[in-house]
C-alpha positions as a Python dict, from the first residue, in 0.01 Angstrom:
ca = {
    (1, 'M'): (0, 0, 0),
    (2, 'I'): (-260, 243, -135),
    (3, 'P'): (-290, 228, -516),
    (4, 'H'): (-282, 549, -710),
    (5, 'R'): (-282, 662, -1070),
    (6, 'G'): (-6, 917, -1024),
    (7, 'F'): (26, 1260, -875),
    (8, 'G'): (-28, 1438, -1205),
    (9, 'R'): (-402, 1386, -1197),
    (10, 'R'): (-586, 1714, -1163),
    (11, 'N'): (-865, 1744, -908),
    (12, 'K'): (-1082, 2042, -844),
    (13, 'I'): (-1038, 2199, -501),
    (14, 'P'): (-1369, 2141, -319),
    (15, 'D'): (-1575, 2402, -138),
    (16, 'I'): (-1642, 2349, 232),
    (17, 'F'): (-1880, 2495, 490),
    (18, 'N'): (-1754, 2732, 754),
    (19, 'K'): (-1862, 2705, 1118),
    (20, 'R'): (-2141, 2960, 1086),
    (21, 'Q'): (-2287, 2783, 784),
    (22, 'L'): (-2282, 2445, 959),
    (23, 'I'): (-2470, 2587, 1257),
    (24, 'Q'): (-2722, 2745, 1023),
    (25, 'L'): (-2757, 2418, 832),
    (26, 'F'): (-2822, 2192, 1132),
    (27, 'E'): (-3045, 2436, 1318),
    (28, 'G'): (-3278, 2435, 1018),
    (29, 'F'): (-3350, 2060, 1024),
    (30, 'E'): (-3704, 1970, 1129),
    (31, 'N'): (-3690, 1597, 1053),
    (32, 'P'): (-3424, 1412, 1258),
    (33, 'K'): (-3369, 1165, 974),
    (34, 'W'): (-3206, 1431, 756),
    (35, 'A'): (-3003, 1556, 1049),
    (36, 'M'): (-2871, 1203, 1108),
    (37, 'A'): (-2780, 1160, 741),
    (38, 'S'): (-2591, 1489, 745),
    (39, 'L'): (-2424, 1398, 1073),
    (40, 'L'): (-2278, 1078, 927),
    (41, 'A'): (-2142, 1266, 626),
    (42, 'L'): (-1988, 1541, 837),
    (43, 'Y'): (-1847, 1336, 1127),
    (44, 'C'): (-1769, 1006, 951),
    (45, 'G'): (-1711, 1116, 592),
    (46, 'L'): (-1974, 887, 441),
    (47, 'R'): (-2100, 927, 84),
    (48, 'E'): (-2472, 950, 8),
    (49, 'S'): (-2485, 585, -100),
    (50, 'E'): (-2290, 478, 210),
    (51, 'V'): (-2529, 665, 439),
    (52, 'C'): (-2826, 495, 272),
    (53, 'N'): (-2678, 145, 276),
    (54, 'L'): (-2548, 158, 633),
    (55, 'K'): (-2695, -130, 834),
    (56, 'L'): (-2750, -133, 1208),
    (57, 'Y'): (-2534, -441, 1265),
    (58, 'D'): (-2242, -258, 1101),
    (59, 'I'): (-2249, 2, 1378),
    (60, 'D'): (-2060, -73, 1699),
    (61, 'L'): (-2124, 209, 1944),
    (62, 'D'): (-1943, 35, 2230),
    (63, 'K'): (-1620, 35, 2031),
    (64, 'G'): (-1700, 363, 1859),
    (65, 'K'): (-1676, 246, 1499),
    (66, 'L'): (-1884, 158, 1196),
    (67, 'K'): (-1820, -61, 894),
    (68, 'V'): (-1876, 77, 545),
    (69, 'V'): (-1952, -204, 301),
    (70, 'D'): (-1916, -164, -75),
    (71, 'G'): (-1879, 208, -40),
    (72, 'K'): (-1822, 293, -408),
    (73, 'N'): (-2034, 28, -578),
    (74, 'T'): (-2108, -342, -564),
    (75, 'N'): (-1852, -443, -827),
    (76, 'R'): (-1599, -608, -596),
    (77, 'T'): (-1397, -758, -884),
    (78, 'R'): (-1275, -422, -1011),
    (79, 'D'): (-960, -292, -845),
    (80, 'G'): (-1027, 0, -614),
    (81, 'Y'): (-1400, -51, -592),
    (82, 'G'): (-1629, -223, -348),
    (83, 'K'): (-1370, -217, -70),
    (84, 'D'): (-1490, -228, 289),
    (85, 'R'): (-1346, 7, 550),
    (86, 'I'): (-1375, 77, 922),
    (87, 'V'): (-1449, 436, 1023),
    (88, 'P'): (-1417, 562, 1383),
    (89, 'I'): (-1723, 736, 1528),
    (90, 'P'): (-1642, 1057, 1720),
    (91, 'Q'): (-1737, 1022, 2086),
    (92, 'N'): (-1954, 1335, 2089),
    (93, 'I'): (-2208, 1195, 1839),
    (94, 'I'): (-2237, 842, 1982),
    (95, 'P'): (-2523, 940, 2222),
    (96, 'I'): (-2709, 1103, 1930),
    (97, 'I'): (-2673, 789, 1717),
    (98, 'R'): (-2785, 570, 2007),
    (99, 'D'): (-3096, 785, 2058),
    (100, 'W'): (-3179, 759, 1688),
    (101, 'I'): (-3147, 379, 1688),
    (102, 'D'): (-3380, 364, 1990),
    (103, 'F'): (-3622, 595, 1810),
    (104, 'I'): (-3651, 383, 1493),
    (105, 'G'): (-3694, 71, 1705),
    (106, 'G'): (-3453, -160, 1526),
    (107, 'G'): (-3475, -299, 1175),
    (108, 'T'): (-3208, -348, 912),
    (109, 'Y'): (-3103, -7, 791),
    (110, 'F'): (-2988, 294, 987),
    (111, 'L'): (-3191, 520, 757),
    (112, 'P'): (-3480, 313, 622),
    (113, 'A'): (-3681, 425, 322),
    (114, 'I'): (-3980, 643, 401),
    (115, 'N'): (-4244, 412, 254),
    (116, 'A'): (-4054, 83, 293),
    (117, 'P'): (-3885, 45, 635),
    (118, 'D'): (-3719, -281, 532),
    (119, 'K'): (-3539, -115, 240),
    (120, 'P'): (-3265, 149, 227),
    (121, 'M'): (-3329, 507, 133),
    (122, 'H'): (-3228, 604, -221),
    (123, 'P'): (-2929, 841, -246),
    (124, 'H'): (-3127, 1075, -473),
    (125, 'T'): (-3380, 1118, -193),
    (126, 'I'): (-3107, 1258, 31),
    (127, 'S'): (-2950, 1481, -233),
    (128, 'N'): (-3285, 1622, -349),
    (129, 'F'): (-3395, 1699, 5),
    (130, 'F'): (-3059, 1852, 91),
    (131, 'N'): (-3072, 2086, -207),
    (132, 'R'): (-3420, 2203, -106),
    (133, 'H'): (-3301, 2245, 252),
    (134, 'M'): (-3011, 2463, 137),
    (135, 'H'): (-3260, 2705, -19),
    (136, 'K'): (-3472, 2696, 295),
    (137, 'V'): (-3186, 2801, 524),
    (138, 'N'): (-3054, 3055, 271),
    (139, 'L'): (-2732, 2870, 200),
    (140, 'A'): (-2800, 2785, -165),
    (141, 'E'): (-2539, 2945, -386),
    (142, 'V'): (-2577, 2884, -758),
    (143, 'R'): (-2265, 2838, -964),
    (144, 'K'): (-2219, 2957, -1317),
    (145, 'A'): (-2403, 2762, -1584),
    (146, 'K'): (-2230, 2440, -1687),
    (147, 'E'): (-2263, 2286, -2031),
    (148, 'I'): (-2391, 1930, -2055),
    (149, 'T'): (-2164, 1734, -2289),
    (150, 'K'): (-2321, 1387, -2276),
    (151, 'G'): (-2655, 1225, -2347),
    (152, 'K'): (-2964, 1375, -2504),
    (153, 'M'): (-2912, 1704, -2320),
    (154, 'K'): (-2577, 1765, -2491),
    (155, 'G'): (-2528, 2130, -2574),
    (156, 'F'): (-2766, 2255, -2305),
    (157, 'M'): (-2659, 2463, -2006),
    (158, 'R'): (-2744, 2385, -1644),
    (159, 'K'): (-2681, 2558, -1315),
    (160, 'T'): (-2524, 2378, -1022),
    (161, 'L'): (-2517, 2448, -649),
    (162, 'K'): (-2191, 2539, -481),
    (163, 'Y'): (-2282, 2341, -169),
    (164, 'T'): (-2434, 1992, -184),
    (165, 'F'): (-2465, 1696, 51),
    (166, 'H'): (-2121, 1583, -64),
    (167, 'T'): (-1979, 1910, 72),
    (168, 'L'): (-2019, 1763, 421),
    (169, 'R'): (-1784, 1482, 323),
    (170, 'H'): (-1535, 1739, 196),
    (171, 'C'): (-1556, 1911, 536),
    (172, 'Y'): (-1468, 1579, 699),
    (173, 'G'): (-1168, 1525, 473),
    (174, 'T'): (-1040, 1878, 528),
    (175, 'Q'): (-1083, 1859, 906),
    (176, 'M'): (-915, 1518, 927),
    (177, 'Y'): (-611, 1640, 736),
    (178, 'E'): (-591, 1958, 944),
    (179, 'Q'): (-593, 1758, 1267),
    (180, 'T'): (-363, 1472, 1161),
    (181, 'G'): (-152, 1594, 868),
    (182, 'D'): (-155, 1229, 752),
    (183, 'I'): (-281, 1219, 393),
    (184, 'F'): (-262, 838, 377),
    (185, 'L'): (-480, 804, 687),
    (186, 'V'): (-737, 1041, 537),
    (187, 'C'): (-729, 842, 213),
    (188, 'E'): (-801, 521, 405),
    (189, 'L'): (-1080, 672, 618),
    (190, 'M'): (-1255, 820, 315),
    (191, 'G'): (-1225, 504, 107),
    (192, 'H'): (-1037, 662, -182),
    (193, 'A'): (-882, 423, -432),
    (194, 'D'): (-655, 700, -563),
    (195, 'I'): (-433, 900, -328),
    (196, 'S'): (-444, 1197, -567),
    (197, 'T'): (-816, 1228, -494),
    (198, 'T'): (-735, 1276, -127),
    (199, 'M'): (-460, 1527, -197),
    (200, 'V'): (-716, 1801, -270),
    (201, 'Y'): (-762, 1831, 107),
    (202, 'M'): (-399, 1937, 136),
    (203, 'H'): (-497, 2244, -67),
    (204, 'T'): (-819, 2322, 122),
    (205, 'S'): (-651, 2297, 462),
    (206, 'H'): (-597, 2669, 528),
    (207, 'K'): (-516, 2601, 893),
    (208, 'R'): (-223, 2375, 813),
    (209, 'K'): (-99, 2617, 546),
    (210, 'S'): (-113, 2902, 795),
    (211, 'E'): (69, 2698, 1058),
    (212, 'R'): (351, 2618, 817),
    (213, 'V'): (382, 2978, 698),
    (214, 'N'): (377, 3109, 1055),
    (215, 'Q'): (633, 2850, 1156),
    (216, 'A'): (861, 2962, 873),
    (217, 'F'): (849, 3323, 991),
    (218, 'K'): (803, 3253, 1360),
    (219, 'P'): (1022, 3459, 1595),
    (220, 'V'): (1235, 3272, 1847),
    (221, 'Q'): (1028, 3188, 2155),
    (222, 'I'): (1223, 3218, 2481),
    (223, 'S'): (1088, 3099, 2815),
    (224, 'N'): (1132, 3298, 3136),
    (225, 'K'): (1394, 3054, 3260),
    (226, 'Q'): (1585, 3075, 2934),
    (227, 'L'): (1561, 3454, 2950),
    (228, 'Q'): (1697, 3458, 3306),
    (229, 'D'): (1980, 3225, 3204),
    (230, 'L'): (2065, 3451, 2912),
    (231, 'K'): (2065, 3756, 3138),
    (232, 'R'): (2287, 3574, 3388),
    (233, 'E'): (2526, 3478, 3110),
    (234, 'D'): (2531, 3838, 2988),
    (235, 'V'): (2612, 3964, 3339),
    (236, 'M'): (2889, 3708, 3379),
    (237, 'L'): (3028, 3793, 3037),
    (238, 'M'): (3024, 4165, 3113),
    (239, 'A'): (3196, 4104, 3448),
    (240, 'E'): (3461, 3893, 3280),
    (241, 'Q'): (3512, 4157, 3014),
    (242, 'N'): (3545, 4425, 3284),
    (243, 'R'): (3802, 4216, 3469),
    (244, 'A'): (3994, 4170, 3147),
    (245, 'K'): (3989, 4546, 3088),
    (246, 'E'): (4111, 4609, 3443),
    (247, 'L'): (4397, 4363, 3399),
    (248, 'A'): (4488, 4522, 3069),
    (249, 'L'): (4493, 4866, 3231),
    (250, 'R'): (4706, 4740, 3519),
    (251, 'E'): (4951, 4578, 3280),
    (252, 'K'): (4967, 4900, 3084),
    (253, 'E'): (5029, 5101, 3402),
    (254, 'I'): (5305, 4860, 3505),
    (255, 'E'): (5467, 4892, 3162),
    (256, 'L'): (5452, 5271, 3186),
    (257, 'K'): (5605, 5270, 3534),
    (258, 'R'): (5875, 5031, 3418),
    (259, 'A'): (5950, 5254, 3121),
    (260, 'E'): (5965, 5559, 3346),
    (261, 'L'): (6199, 5379, 3585),
    (262, 'M'): (6429, 5275, 3305),
    (263, 'Q'): (6425, 5627, 3170),
    (264, 'S'): (6522, 5771, 3510),
    (265, 'M'): (6809, 5523, 3548),
    (266, 'Q'): (6950, 5578, 3199),
    (267, 'P'): (7180, 5882, 3281),
    (268, 'Q'): (7333, 5707, 3581),
    (269, 'I'): (7425, 5412, 3367),
    (270, 'I'): (7588, 5640, 3110),
    (271, 'T'): (7786, 5833, 3377),
    (272, 'R'): (7930, 5523, 3533),
    (273, 'T'): (8052, 5388, 3200),
    (274, 'T'): (8242, 5706, 3124),
}
């Protein structure tokens, strides 16, 4: 059973990339390392820290899956944190991942640190590069200024980007819900401790909303065979109705003739009785 803190918890609806933006984003990569990091976030839903801490022996390309260890943090004693999960790897990116592993020539981490190959890359390194890359490919969109309410910077205003590295993970969550419609499966794949966190993807899934609205107002779809059957039934019904009308007319004619006959015989009956 997936623990949750209730459905009343409010979560902001995340922004996601559209297809054109994703093409623009990936075509702008010059270093394959950043492309691989973004690929794992988009196709496997990994967080920045999970991308950095992913080890080669946790990747099973033959079975098409990877193991995410201590995804949220290393505090395994706290409920909902430090839980491992298995994430399927889409078949279309397995050859790309295999080529990357061959390129780095082994080691411990899938994305080793730049100056220390035996250590993982720091998450801030990914986020900082990604933000610069967004400006480079003209996808940086600055949000309204946001007030800092904690720490020494309290009272100051800062600007934030609409799209960050984490947006790729939001794309994964949205796509998974659109394709499966199973919010509990998406919750498990993304490693959420709270189901209400996953429920934001029910709101961002425009495709599934559209499908449900269209289904509600969808006209009745009739196949050619069904149409022919309906036409045949209509013809038979019309023929039966015509036969019924003919019988009714005949019965009416018979009644009229009978009435005429009785009328013609009426004087003779009267004469004989007198």
